[in-house]
mmCIF file of C-alpha atoms in Angstrom:
data_model
loop_
_atom_site.group_PDB
_atom_site.id
_atom_site.type_symbol
_atom_site.label_atom_id
_atom_site.label_comp_id
_atom_site.label_asym_id
_atom_site.label_seq_id
_atom_site.Cartn_x
_atom_site.Cartn_y
_atom_site.Cartn_z
ATOM 1 C CA UNK A 140 0.316 -0.593 -0.130
ATOM 2 C CA UNK A 141 1.078 3.622 -0.843
ATOM 3 C CA UNK A 142 2.091 5.913 2.407
ATOM 4 C CA UNK A 143 -0.196 8.932 2.468
ATOM 5 C CA UNK A 144 0.869 12.503 0.975
ATOM 6 C CA UNK A 145 2.360 14.939 3.503
ATOM 7 C CA UNK A 146 0.259 17.575 3.414
ATOM 8 C CA UNK A 147 3.019 20.835 2.863
ATOM 9 C CA UNK A 148 3.001 24.724 3.530
ATOM 10 C CA UNK A 149 3.132 27.437 0.917
ATOM 11 C CA UNK A 150 6.934 27.699 1.852
ATOM 12 C CA UNK A 151 7.341 23.158 1.014
ATOM 13 C CA UNK A 152 8.340 22.477 4.472
ATOM 14 C CA UNK A 153 5.226 19.663 5.100
ATOM 15 C CA UNK A 154 2.641 20.453 8.147
ATOM 16 C CA UNK A 155 2.606 17.914 10.920
ATOM 17 C CA UNK A 156 -0.166 15.759 11.537
ATOM 18 C CA UNK A 157 -2.773 17.112 14.818
ATOM 19 C CA UNK A 158 -4.283 14.358 16.902
ATOM 20 C CA UNK A 159 -7.142 16.212 17.461
ATOM 21 C CA UNK A 160 -9.929 14.880 15.172
ATOM 22 C CA UNK A 161 -10.813 17.860 12.528
ATOM 23 C CA UNK A 162 -14.873 16.546 13.323
ATOM 24 C CA UNK A 163 -15.654 17.385 17.364
ATOM 25 C CA UNK A 164 -16.705 14.170 19.003
ATOM 26 C CA UNK A 165 -19.803 13.619 21.138
ATOM 27 C CA UNK A 166 -20.838 11.469 23.914
ATOM 28 C CA UNK A 167 -24.782 11.195 22.693
ATOM 29 C CA UNK A 168 -24.219 8.399 20.048
ATOM 30 C CA UNK A 169 -26.209 9.414 16.838
ATOM 31 C CA UNK A 170 -29.460 8.304 16.372
ATOM 32 C CA UNK A 171 -31.003 5.309 15.651
ATOM 33 C CA UNK A 172 -32.630 4.574 11.783
ATOM 34 C CA UNK A 173 -33.550 0.794 12.297
ATOM 35 C CA UNK A 174 -37.426 0.800 13.698
ATOM 36 C CA UNK A 175 -37.323 -1.893 16.863
ATOM 37 C CA UNK A 176 -39.648 -4.505 15.922
ATOM 38 C CA UNK A 177 -40.165 -7.500 18.284
ATOM 39 C CA UNK A 178 -39.497 -10.274 15.283
ATOM 40 C CA UNK A 179 -36.021 -9.504 15.576
ATOM 41 C CA UNK A 180 -35.430 -10.878 18.756
ATOM 42 C CA UNK A 181 -37.475 -13.735 19.145
ATOM 43 C CA UNK A 182 -39.235 -14.704 14.752
ATOM 44 C CA UNK A 183 -41.110 -17.741 16.553
ATOM 45 C CA UNK A 184 -42.657 -15.010 19.294
ATOM 46 C CA UNK A 185 -46.506 -15.513 19.469
ATOM 47 C CA UNK A 186 -49.008 -12.802 19.377
ATOM 48 C CA UNK A 187 -52.584 -12.985 20.552
ATOM 49 C CA UNK A 188 -55.021 -10.265 20.513
ATOM 50 C CA UNK A 189 -57.745 -11.742 22.568
ATOM 51 C CA UNK A 190 -61.763 -9.546 23.294
ATOM 52 C CA UNK A 191 -63.030 -12.375 25.480
ATOM 53 C CA UNK A 192 -61.854 -13.447 28.289
ATOM 54 C CA UNK A 193 -63.083 -17.497 28.371
ATOM 55 C CA UNK A 194 -60.264 -16.871 26.038
ATOM 56 C CA UNK A 195 -58.194 -14.765 27.996
ATOM 57 C CA UNK A 196 -58.152 -17.489 30.991
ATOM 58 C CA UNK A 197 -56.908 -19.618 28.695
ATOM 59 C CA UNK A 198 -54.164 -18.269 27.750
ATOM 60 C CA UNK A 199 -52.633 -17.294 30.631
ATOM 61 C CA UNK A 200 -52.571 -20.101 32.345
ATOM 62 C CA UNK A 201 -50.171 -21.016 29.256
ATOM 63 C CA UNK A 202 -47.613 -18.474 30.701
ATOM 64 C CA UNK A 203 -44.513 -19.602 32.277
ATOM 65 C CA UNK A 204 -43.015 -18.341 34.634
ATOM 66 C CA UNK A 205 -41.551 -14.398 34.371
ATOM 67 C CA UNK A 206 -39.995 -11.376 33.728
ATOM 68 C CA UNK A 207 -42.647 -10.083 31.635
ATOM 69 C CA UNK A 208 -42.793 -6.717 29.612
ATOM 70 C CA UNK A 209 -45.921 -4.858 30.987
ATOM 71 C CA UNK A 210 -47.746 -1.903 29.083
ATOM 72 C CA UNK A 211 -51.096 0.190 28.929
ATOM 73 C CA UNK A 212 -53.494 1.848 26.800
ATOM 74 C CA UNK A 213 -56.911 3.262 26.675
ATOM 75 C CA UNK A 214 -58.401 5.719 24.544
ATOM 76 C CA UNK A 215 -57.545 8.956 24.641
ATOM 77 C CA UNK A 216 -59.361 11.845 25.504
ATOM 78 C CA UNK A 217 -59.609 15.843 24.296
ATOM 79 C CA UNK A 218 -61.922 17.427 26.258
ATOM 80 C CA UNK A 219 -60.375 19.673 29.049
ATOM 81 C CA UNK A 220 -61.473 18.874 32.237
ATOM 82 C CA UNK A 221 -62.460 15.423 31.658
ATOM 83 C CA UNK A 222 -62.264 12.272 33.215
ATOM 84 C CA UNK A 223 -59.804 10.067 31.624
ATOM 85 C CA UNK A 224 -61.535 6.827 29.532
ATOM 86 C CA UNK A 225 -60.573 3.114 31.157
ATOM 87 C CA UNK A 226 -57.875 1.089 30.308
ATOM 88 C CA UNK A 227 -58.592 -1.129 27.252
ATOM 89 C CA UNK A 228 -55.902 -2.831 26.981
ATOM 90 C CA UNK A 229 -53.493 -3.994 28.829
ATOM 91 C CA UNK A 230 -50.249 -5.694 27.091
ATOM 92 C CA UNK A 231 -47.804 -8.940 28.541
ATOM 93 C CA UNK A 232 -45.407 -9.796 26.602
ATOM 94 C CA UNK A 233 -41.875 -11.990 27.067
ATOM 95 C CA UNK A 234 -39.468 -14.117 24.910
ATOM 96 C CA UNK A 235 -42.224 -16.899 23.571
ATOM 97 C CA UNK A 236 -45.608 -14.838 24.136
ATOM 98 C CA UNK A 237 -47.070 -11.838 23.142
ATOM 99 C CA UNK A 238 -50.685 -11.600 24.843
ATOM 100 C CA UNK A 239 -53.159 -8.476 24.136
ATOM 101 C CA UNK A 240 -55.812 -8.302 25.968
ATOM 102 C CA UNK A 241 -59.004 -5.846 25.218
ATOM 103 C CA UNK A 242 -60.427 -5.447 28.732
ATOM 104 C CA UNK A 243 -62.826 -3.869 28.144
ATOM 105 C CA UNK A 244 -64.807 -5.611 24.713
ATOM 106 C CA UNK A 245 -64.885 -8.693 27.402
ATOM 107 C CA UNK A 246 -68.051 -8.968 29.615
ATOM 108 C CA UNK A 247 -66.029 -9.485 32.528
ATOM 109 C CA UNK A 248 -62.544 -8.672 34.637
ATOM 110 C CA UNK A 249 -60.428 -12.128 33.445
ATOM 111 C CA UNK A 250 -59.488 -13.681 36.217
ATOM 112 C CA UNK A 251 -56.744 -15.907 35.413
ATOM 113 C CA UNK A 252 -55.483 -12.053 34.112
ATOM 114 C CA UNK A 253 -56.082 -11.081 38.294
ATOM 115 C CA UNK A 254 -54.237 -14.523 39.981
ATOM 116 C CA UNK A 255 -51.257 -13.047 37.045
ATOM 117 C CA UNK A 256 -51.096 -9.060 38.407
ATOM 118 C CA UNK A 257 -50.784 -10.317 41.947
ATOM 119 C CA UNK A 258 -48.369 -13.115 42.051
ATOM 120 C CA UNK A 259 -45.691 -11.604 44.099
ATOM 121 C CA UNK A 260 -43.101 -14.551 42.239
ATOM 122 C CA UNK A 261 -43.877 -13.098 38.934
ATOM 123 C CA UNK A 262 -42.098 -9.112 38.418
ATOM 124 C CA UNK A 263 -43.936 -6.617 35.551
ATOM 125 C CA UNK A 264 -40.973 -4.833 33.946
ATOM 126 C CA UNK A 265 -42.270 -0.737 32.392
ATOM 127 C CA UNK A 266 -40.929 2.156 32.447
ATOM 128 C CA UNK A 267 -43.129 3.922 34.630
ATOM 129 C CA UNK A 268 -45.162 1.337 35.904
ATOM 130 C CA UNK A 269 -45.706 3.434 38.711
ATOM 131 C CA UNK A 270 -49.172 4.866 36.968
ATOM 132 C CA UNK A 271 -50.337 2.674 35.012
ATOM 133 C CA UNK A 272 -50.262 0.849 38.742
ATOM 134 C CA UNK A 273 -52.235 2.498 40.255
ATOM 135 C CA UNK A 274 -54.708 3.336 37.348
ATOM 136 C CA UNK A 275 -55.258 0.156 36.737
ATOM 137 C CA UNK A 276 -56.682 0.108 40.099
ATOM 138 C CA UNK A 277 -58.341 2.744 40.626
ATOM 139 C CA UNK A 278 -60.117 1.828 36.702
ATOM 140 C CA UNK A 279 -60.270 -1.498 37.517
ATOM 141 C CA UNK A 280 -60.335 -2.174 41.798
ATOM 142 C CA UNK A 281 -56.758 -4.492 39.966
ATOM 143 C CA UNK A 282 -53.136 -4.036 42.663
ATOM 144 C CA UNK A 283 -49.711 -5.406 40.688
ATOM 145 C CA UNK A 284 -47.374 -6.767 42.954
ATOM 146 C CA UNK A 285 -43.880 -7.009 42.632
ATOM 147 C CA UNK A 286 -43.498 -4.565 39.900
ATOM 148 C CA UNK A 287 -39.883 -3.196 38.719
ATOM 149 C CA UNK A 288 -39.063 0.710 37.303
ATOM 150 C CA UNK A 289 -37.330 0.178 33.675
ATOM 151 C CA UNK A 290 -35.655 4.118 34.222
ATOM 152 C CA UNK A 291 -34.246 3.305 38.727
ATOM 153 C CA UNK A 292 -33.196 0.142 36.876
ATOM 154 C CA UNK A 293 -30.787 2.076 34.398
ATOM 155 C CA UNK A 294 -30.320 4.282 36.306
ATOM 156 C CA UNK A 295 -28.709 2.246 39.314
ATOM 157 C CA UNK A 296 -27.347 -0.335 36.959
ATOM 158 C CA UNK A 297 -25.071 1.731 34.555
ATOM 159 C CA UNK A 298 -24.705 5.206 36.050
ATOM 160 C CA UNK A 299 -22.140 6.041 34.166
ATOM 161 C CA UNK A 300 -24.403 7.197 31.374
ATOM 162 C CA UNK A 301 -27.208 8.490 33.217
ATOM 163 C CA UNK A 302 -26.775 11.450 35.199
ATOM 164 C CA UNK A 303 -28.995 13.682 36.497
ATOM 165 C CA UNK A 304 -32.062 13.606 39.646
ATOM 166 C CA UNK A 305 -32.586 9.574 39.788
ATOM 167 C CA UNK A 306 -36.351 10.485 39.954
ATOM 168 C CA UNK A 307 -35.652 12.252 36.630
ATOM 169 C CA UNK A 308 -37.730 10.220 33.624
ATOM 170 C CA UNK A 309 -35.713 7.574 31.027
ATOM 171 C CA UNK A 310 -38.179 7.631 28.192
ATOM 172 C CA UNK A 311 -38.350 3.211 26.884
ATOM 173 C CA UNK A 312 -37.536 5.020 23.227
ATOM 174 C CA UNK A 313 -34.286 6.804 24.112
ATOM 175 C CA UNK A 314 -33.078 2.741 26.305
ATOM 176 C CA UNK A 315 -34.171 1.396 23.384
ATOM 177 C CA UNK A 316 -32.001 3.423 21.350
ATOM 178 C CA UNK A 317 -29.001 3.217 23.555
ATOM 179 C CA UNK A 318 -28.862 -0.519 24.267
ATOM 180 C CA UNK A 319 -30.095 -1.763 21.734
ATOM 181 C CA UNK A 320 -29.419 1.340 19.107
ATOM 182 C CA UNK A 321 -32.983 0.662 17.324
ATOM 183 C CA UNK A 322 -35.401 3.342 16.853
ATOM 184 C CA UNK A 323 -39.403 2.621 19.413
ATOM 185 C CA UNK A 324 -41.320 4.616 16.570
ATOM 186 C CA UNK A 325 -44.010 7.475 18.744
ATOM 187 C CA UNK A 326 -46.203 8.780 17.019
ATOM 188 C CA UNK A 327 -50.567 9.723 16.126
ATOM 189 C CA UNK A 328 -50.701 6.391 17.026
ATOM 190 C CA UNK A 329 -50.449 6.726 20.481
ATOM 191 C CA UNK A 330 -53.789 9.093 21.113
ATOM 192 C CA UNK A 331 -56.328 6.572 18.665
ATOM 193 C CA UNK A 332 -58.913 4.696 19.851
ATOM 194 C CA UNK A 333 -57.729 1.504 21.684
ATOM 195 C CA UNK A 334 -61.336 0.485 23.067
ATOM 196 C CA UNK A 335 -63.252 -0.640 19.106
ATOM 197 C CA UNK A 336 -61.103 -3.388 17.396
ATOM 198 C CA UNK A 337 -57.617 -2.893 17.110
ATOM 199 C CA UNK A 338 -56.672 -2.460 13.911
ATOM 200 C CA UNK A 339 -53.141 -4.233 12.495
ATOM 201 C CA UNK A 340 -50.530 -0.768 13.134
ATOM 202 C CA UNK A 341 -52.104 -1.226 16.573
ATOM 203 C CA UNK A 342 -51.452 -4.957 17.643
ATOM 204 C CA UNK A 343 -47.891 -4.016 16.421
ATOM 205 C CA UNK A 344 -47.043 -1.053 18.544
ATOM 206 C CA UNK A 345 -48.598 -2.410 21.808
ATOM 207 C CA UNK A 346 -46.046 -5.896 20.800
ATOM 208 C CA UNK A 347 -43.405 -4.057 20.151
ATOM 209 C CA UNK A 348 -43.951 -1.365 23.754
ATOM 210 C CA UNK A 349 -44.392 -4.792 25.924
ATOM 211 C CA UNK A 350 -41.480 -6.352 24.032
ATOM 212 C CA UNK A 351 -38.983 -3.368 24.701
ATOM 213 C CA UNK A 352 -40.019 -3.476 28.267
ATOM 214 C CA UNK A 353 -38.788 -6.744 28.682
ATOM 215 C CA UNK A 354 -35.679 -6.596 25.954
ATOM 216 C CA UNK A 355 -34.794 -3.615 28.445
ATOM 217 C CA UNK A 356 -35.223 -5.876 31.940
ATOM 218 C CA UNK A 357 -33.012 -8.383 30.283
ATOM 219 C CA UNK A 358 -30.068 -6.222 28.619
ATOM 220 C CA UNK A 359 -29.676 -4.617 32.320
ATOM 221 C CA UNK A 360 -29.909 -7.255 34.512
ATOM 222 C CA UNK A 361 -27.034 -8.741 33.067
ATOM 223 C CA UNK A 362 -25.237 -5.652 33.878
ATOM 224 C CA UNK A 363 -26.151 -6.012 37.705
ATOM 225 C CA UNK A 364 -23.225 -8.437 38.875
ATOM 226 C CA UNK A 365 -20.832 -6.218 37.481
ATOM 227 C CA UNK A 366 -22.065 -3.108 40.479
ATOM 228 C CA UNK A 367 -20.377 -2.282 43.182
ATOM 229 C CA UNK A 368 -21.556 -1.722 45.515
ATOM 230 C CA UNK A 369 -24.773 -3.423 44.524
ATOM 231 C CA UNK A 370 -28.163 -1.285 44.996
ATOM 232 C CA UNK A 371 -31.015 -3.076 47.232
ATOM 233 C CA UNK A 372 -33.994 -4.644 44.745
ATOM 234 C CA UNK A 373 -36.145 -1.812 46.787
ATOM 235 C CA UNK A 374 -34.004 1.648 44.595
ATOM 236 C CA UNK A 375 -36.211 0.005 41.818
ATOM 237 C CA UNK A 376 -39.083 -2.106 42.873
ATOM 238 C CA UNK A 377 -41.981 -2.321 44.519
ATOM 239 C CA UNK A 378 -45.937 -4.001 45.618
ATOM 240 C CA UNK A 379 -49.515 -1.522 44.916
ATOM 241 C CA UNK A 380 -52.293 -2.270 48.078
ATOM 242 C CA UNK A 381 -54.912 -0.232 47.264
ATOM 243 C CA UNK A 382 -53.264 1.947 44.679
ATOM 244 C CA UNK A 383 -50.994 2.638 47.589
ATOM 245 C CA UNK A 384 -46.701 2.320 46.751
ATOM 246 C CA UNK A 385 -45.056 -0.282 49.088
ATOM 247 C CA UNK A 386 -42.244 -2.006 49.797
ATOM 248 C CA UNK A 387 -42.489 -5.381 48.414
ATOM 249 C CA UNK A 388 -42.225 -7.850 51.295
ATOM 250 C CA UNK A 389 -42.127 -4.943 54.356
ATOM 251 C CA UNK A 390 -45.748 -2.645 53.910
ATOM 252 C CA UNK A 391 -43.348 0.458 54.506
ATOM 253 C CA UNK A 392 -44.537 2.842 52.089
ATOM 254 C CA UNK A 393 -42.406 3.016 48.565
ATOM 255 C CA UNK A 394 -40.556 5.864 47.152
ATOM 256 C CA UNK A 395 -37.774 6.456 44.513
ATOM 257 C CA UNK A 396 -34.900 6.217 46.225
ATOM 258 C CA UNK A 397 -30.893 4.925 46.339
ATOM 259 C CA UNK A 398 -28.022 6.218 48.885
ATOM 260 C CA UNK A 399 -25.064 5.446 45.764
ATOM 261 C CA UNK A 400 -26.686 7.043 43.675
ATOM 262 C CA UNK A 401 -24.217 9.602 41.834
ATOM 263 C CA UNK A 402 -26.138 12.423 40.137
ATOM 264 C CA UNK A 403 -23.382 14.131 38.703
ATOM 265 C CA UNK A 404 -22.108 17.373 38.648
ATOM 266 C CA UNK A 405 -24.906 19.447 38.922
ATOM 267 C CA UNK A 406 -25.849 21.479 35.777
ATOM 268 C CA UNK A 407 -24.130 24.570 35.234
ATOM 269 C CA UNK A 408 -27.040 28.266 36.322
ATOM 270 C CA UNK A 409 -28.806 28.978 34.434
ATOM 271 C CA UNK A 410 -28.691 33.084 32.524
ATOM 272 C CA UNK A 411 -30.524 35.836 33.846
ATOM 273 C CA UNK A 412 -33.242 36.832 31.797
ATOM 274 C CA UNK A 413 -33.058 40.619 30.364
ATOM 275 C CA UNK A 414 -35.709 42.687 31.980
ATOM 276 C CA UNK A 415 -39.394 43.432 29.960
ATOM 277 C CA UNK A 416 -38.804 46.442 28.443
ATOM 278 C CA UNK A 417 -42.019 48.163 28.375
ATOM 279 C CA UNK A 418 -42.392 49.020 25.353
ATOM 280 C CA UNK A 419 -44.291 52.250 24.784
ATOM 281 C CA UNK A 420 -48.302 51.915 23.411
ATOM 282 C CA UNK A 421 -48.315 53.256 19.923
ATOM 283 C CA UNK A 422 -51.103 56.041 20.542
ATOM 284 C CA UNK A 423 -54.290 55.295 17.869
ATOM 285 C CA UNK A 424 -54.979 58.538 15.775
ATOM 286 C CA UNK A 425 -57.940 58.794 14.492
ATOM 287 C CA UNK A 426 -57.857 58.692 10.244
ATOM 288 C CA UNK A 427 -60.083 61.334 9.430
ATOM 289 C CA UNK A 428 -64.037 60.704 7.774
ATOM 290 C CA UNK A 429 -63.630 61.078 3.830
ATOM 291 C CA UNK A 430 -66.525 61.792 2.451
ATOM 292 C CA UNK A 431 -68.059 62.460 -1.175
ATOM 293 C CA UNK A 432 -68.651 64.674 -2.969
ATOM 294 C CA UNK A 433 -72.223 62.406 -4.456
ATOM 295 C CA UNK A 434 -72.404 61.513 -0.385
ATOM 296 C CA UNK A 435 -72.749 65.450 0.138
ATOM 297 C CA UNK A 436 -74.948 65.830 -2.136
ATOM 298 C CA UNK A 437 -76.863 62.755 -1.576
ATOM 299 C CA UNK A 438 -76.804 63.588 3.250
ATOM 300 C CA UNK A 439 -79.632 65.117 4.561
ATOM 301 C CA UNK A 440 -80.675 66.015 8.108
ATOM 302 C CA UNK A 441 -82.840 66.773 9.943
ATOM 303 C CA UNK A 442 -82.318 69.598 12.549
ATOM 304 C CA UNK A 443 -83.463 70.166 16.367
ATOM 305 C CA UNK A 444 -85.773 72.452 17.666
ATOM 306 C CA UNK A 445 -84.689 74.468 20.312
ATOM 307 C CA UNK A 446 -86.574 74.888 23.151
ATOM 308 C CA UNK A 447 -87.972 78.003 25.149
ATOM 309 C CA UNK A 448 -84.947 76.054 27.425
ATOM 310 C CA UNK A 449 -81.185 76.137 26.370
ATOM 311 C CA UNK A 450 -81.893 72.189 25.369
ATOM 312 C CA UNK A 451 -82.783 71.061 22.288
ATOM 313 C CA UNK A 452 -85.770 69.351 22.160
ATOM 314 C CA UNK A 453 -86.021 66.186 19.947
ATOM 315 C CA UNK A 454 -87.688 67.022 16.128
ATOM 316 C CA UNK A 455 -91.457 66.594 15.884
ATOM 317 C CA UNK A 456 -92.499 62.971 14.671
ATOM 318 C CA UNK A 457 -93.846 63.957 10.699
ATOM 319 C CA UNK A 458 -90.311 64.982 10.206
ATOM 320 C CA UNK A 459 -88.516 61.680 11.720
ATOM 321 C CA UNK A 460 -87.857 59.964 8.309
ATOM 322 C CA UNK A 461 -87.791 56.515 9.509
ATOM 323 C CA UNK A 462 -91.825 56.493 10.812
ATOM 324 C CA UNK A 463 -93.405 54.954 8.743
ATOM 325 C CA UNK A 464 -95.518 57.548 7.630
ATOM 326 C CA UNK A 465 -93.008 58.692 5.438
ATOM 327 C CA UNK A 466 -92.435 58.095 1.448
ATOM 328 C CA UNK A 467 -90.822 59.278 -0.966
ATOM 329 C CA UNK A 468 -92.187 61.799 -3.101
ATOM 330 C CA UNK A 469 -93.147 61.097 -6.916
ATOM 331 C CA UNK A 470 -94.244 64.562 -7.609
ATOM 332 C CA UNK A 471 -90.940 66.689 -6.689
ATOM 333 C CA UNK A 472 -86.954 65.742 -6.815
ATOM 334 C CA UNK A 473 -86.111 64.730 -4.010
ATOM 335 C CA UNK A 474 -88.735 65.427 -1.048
ATOM 336 C CA UNK A 475 -89.978 63.180 1.114
ATOM 337 C CA UNK A 476 -93.730 63.798 1.487
ATOM 338 C CA UNK A 477 -96.085 62.527 4.325
ATOM 339 C CA UNK A 478 -99.787 60.971 4.505
ATOM 340 C CA UNK A 479 -101.111 65.238 4.161
ATOM 341 C CA UNK A 480 -98.621 66.895 2.095
ATOM 342 C CA UNK A 481 -94.454 67.110 1.164
ATOM 343 C CA UNK A 482 -91.874 67.408 4.784
ATOM 344 C CA UNK A 483 -91.191 71.625 4.110
ATOM 345 C CA UNK A 484 -87.817 71.771 2.553
ATOM 346 C CA UNK A 485 -86.742 73.400 5.563
ATOM 347 C CA UNK A 486 -86.270 70.032 7.313
ATOM 348 C CA UNK A 487 -83.767 68.383 4.435
ATOM 349 C CA UNK A 488 -80.325 70.619 4.540
ATOM 350 C CA UNK A 489 -77.642 68.860 2.240
ATOM 351 C CA UNK A 490 -74.253 70.142 2.800
ATOM 352 C CA UNK A 491 -73.812 70.651 -0.753
ATOM 353 C CA UNK A 492 -71.911 73.501 -2.273
ATOM 354 C CA UNK A 493 -73.787 76.376 -2.556
ATOM 355 C CA UNK A 494 -77.657 76.019 -0.527
ATOM 356 C CA UNK A 495 -78.036 77.592 2.253
ATOM 357 C CA UNK A 496 -77.934 76.382 5.845
ATOM 358 C CA UNK A 497 -80.497 75.533 8.255
ATOM 359 C CA UNK A 498 -78.630 77.863 10.572
ATOM 360 C CA UNK A 499 -78.894 81.276 7.845
ATOM 361 C CA UNK A 500 -82.929 80.399 7.936
ATOM 362 C CA UNK A 501 -84.915 82.389 10.720
ATOM 363 C CA UNK A 502 -87.984 81.973 12.877
ATOM 364 C CA UNK A 503 -90.046 82.917 15.426
ATOM 365 C CA UNK A 504 -89.514 81.138 19.186
ATOM 366 C CA UNK A 505 -91.972 79.052 19.732
ATOM 367 C CA UNK A 506 -93.903 79.613 22.859
ATOM 368 C CA UNK A 507 -94.253 76.422 25.122
ATOM 369 C CA UNK A 508 -91.934 74.627 23.049
ATOM 370 C CA UNK A 509 -95.296 73.924 19.888
ATOM 371 C CA UNK A 510 -93.462 73.519 16.799
ATOM 372 C CA UNK A 511 -94.417 76.079 14.303
ATOM 373 C CA UNK A 512 -95.608 74.935 10.914
ATOM 374 C CA UNK A 513 -95.103 75.915 7.487
ATOM 375 C CA UNK A 514 -97.725 76.951 5.068
ATOM 376 C CA UNK A 515 -96.630 78.224 1.431
ATOM 377 C CA UNK A 516 -98.789 78.949 -1.731
ATOM 378 C CA UNK A 517 -98.226 80.156 -4.372
ATOM 379 C CA UNK A 518 -96.757 83.187 -2.856
ATOM 380 C CA UNK A 519 -93.677 82.023 -2.534
ATOM 381 C CA UNK A 520 -92.871 83.913 0.726
ATOM 382 C CA UNK A 521 -93.401 82.066 3.806
ATOM 383 C CA UNK A 522 -95.090 82.201 6.842
ATOM 384 C CA UNK A 523 -95.544 79.784 9.804
ATOM 385 C CA UNK A 524 -99.102 78.876 11.734
ATOM 386 C CA UNK A 525 -99.758 76.770 14.668
ATOM 387 C CA UNK A 526 -103.352 75.619 13.366
ATOM 388 C CA UNK A 527 -102.033 72.530 10.716
ATOM 389 C CA UNK A 528 -100.858 69.811 12.840
ATOM 390 C CA UNK A 529 -98.359 68.721 9.720
ATOM 391 C CA UNK A 530 -96.480 70.476 6.995
ATOM 392 C CA UNK A 531 -97.974 71.504 3.426
ATOM 393 C CA UNK A 532 -95.657 72.059 0.699
ATOM 394 C CA UNK A 533 -96.286 72.826 -2.338
ATOM 395 C CA UNK A 534 -93.318 73.519 -4.762
ATOM 396 C CA UNK A 535 -90.090 72.791 -6.556
ATOM 397 C CA UNK A 536 -87.671 71.671 -3.416
ATOM 398 C CA UNK A 537 -83.856 71.151 -5.721
ATOM 399 C CA UNK A 538 -81.830 73.874 -4.194
ATOM 400 C CA UNK A 539 -81.072 75.001 -8.469
ATOM 401 C CA UNK A 540 -84.578 76.407 -8.312
ATOM 402 C CA UNK A 541 -84.994 79.535 -7.690
ATOM 403 C CA UNK A 542 -87.940 80.037 -6.791
ATOM 404 C CA UNK A 543 -87.413 77.696 -3.634
ATOM 405 C CA UNK A 544 -84.015 79.771 -3.060
ATOM 406 C CA UNK A 545 -86.377 83.177 -3.240
ATOM 407 C CA UNK A 546 -88.355 81.280 -0.428
ATOM 408 C CA UNK A 547 -85.686 80.723 2.444
ATOM 409 C CA UNK A 548 -85.077 84.740 2.350
ATOM 410 C CA UNK A 549 -87.077 85.908 4.804
ATOM 411 C CA UNK A 550 -88.694 88.887 4.206
ATOM 412 C CA UNK A 551 -90.232 89.983 7.838
ATOM 413 C CA UNK A 552 -88.099 91.855 9.689
ATOM 414 C CA UNK A 553 -90.213 90.777 12.726
ATOM 415 C CA UNK A 554 -89.122 87.228 13.017
ATOM 416 C CA UNK A 555 -86.585 86.431 15.519
ATOM 417 C CA UNK A 556 -83.059 85.361 16.146
ATOM 418 C CA UNK A 557 -81.410 82.228 14.672
ATOM 419 C CA UNK A 558 -82.685 78.921 16.630
#
């Protein structure tokens, strides 16, 4: 084999080869890409899915001694604040058999399953098995004996690999990735309906979960003889009685604790977050109202008659166009006709350029806040009266009319000031 060529610098001198690799190494191995399958470890294993309690009792009678991977599944609840659904599926697995027992489809809880869970000589292993044991008692009033938490067992047996608090959880997928270099699939199927008849993907997922627990337990127990000092079984094993955790064969309350566990150096303190700066709220600027020329020409205002005091009185009912008495006038352009004649044009103030405003019309002060009424005959000179409760006006209403403009001029000097 030819010797590798030595790297030379720009001056022709050999460059020393550094012993430090170009890529930094990390303590964490890359994530596995091969999916986990129970068939890879035990090709002749038997997978049995049961929905009847009699068939479950017969299958449980044929089981040999433990240990067994143990897991539960139940239908998720997507309604906030609503209680969880009952345990629907119990999974049991070893190197020979995987049982998927759908207890919600059975007429009664299998008696042999009850005996299996209460057997103190049969080890049941799983991750987060404390919560599963409590839920099983809450839903089906069944206790579980001789339970092993795989996360606590891994911290007790392989303390060099796992640091941090002793009670910090370690997921089953992480344990499979570290010790078996396989990827345990987790996804939407975990939130599927476990009370209906299981599909093939559901059966595969449930079987892998229980079987993976069994595989991790056998791997960790093979490492246990080399550990010094030997951890007590009570560091990771417990029983449940009436849904409460107790030390096996001891009677005292159990808690996760290992006096020989080394959590390692504490993590570095977190950098304090910078204080939040109160941003000034933006001042809302009112947008100017833009009115088109067409809207200004067609816009009509109904002024309020002023009474004897300084407060404005409500307009006369016949001057409000929303009342049913007002109908569009067919004889005059833009007029509004009541049941007894068209309304006075002075009640229609337009903002169009060149049209006089209502404030330019001089009217007498109404005595006793009585509305005055206006009669117009052929004479364009306006006059006021109190006899008729409705206005009556017969004349052109368009502002461009000369007679209309002349009718707005007040020749009577006896009228009062603007109201």
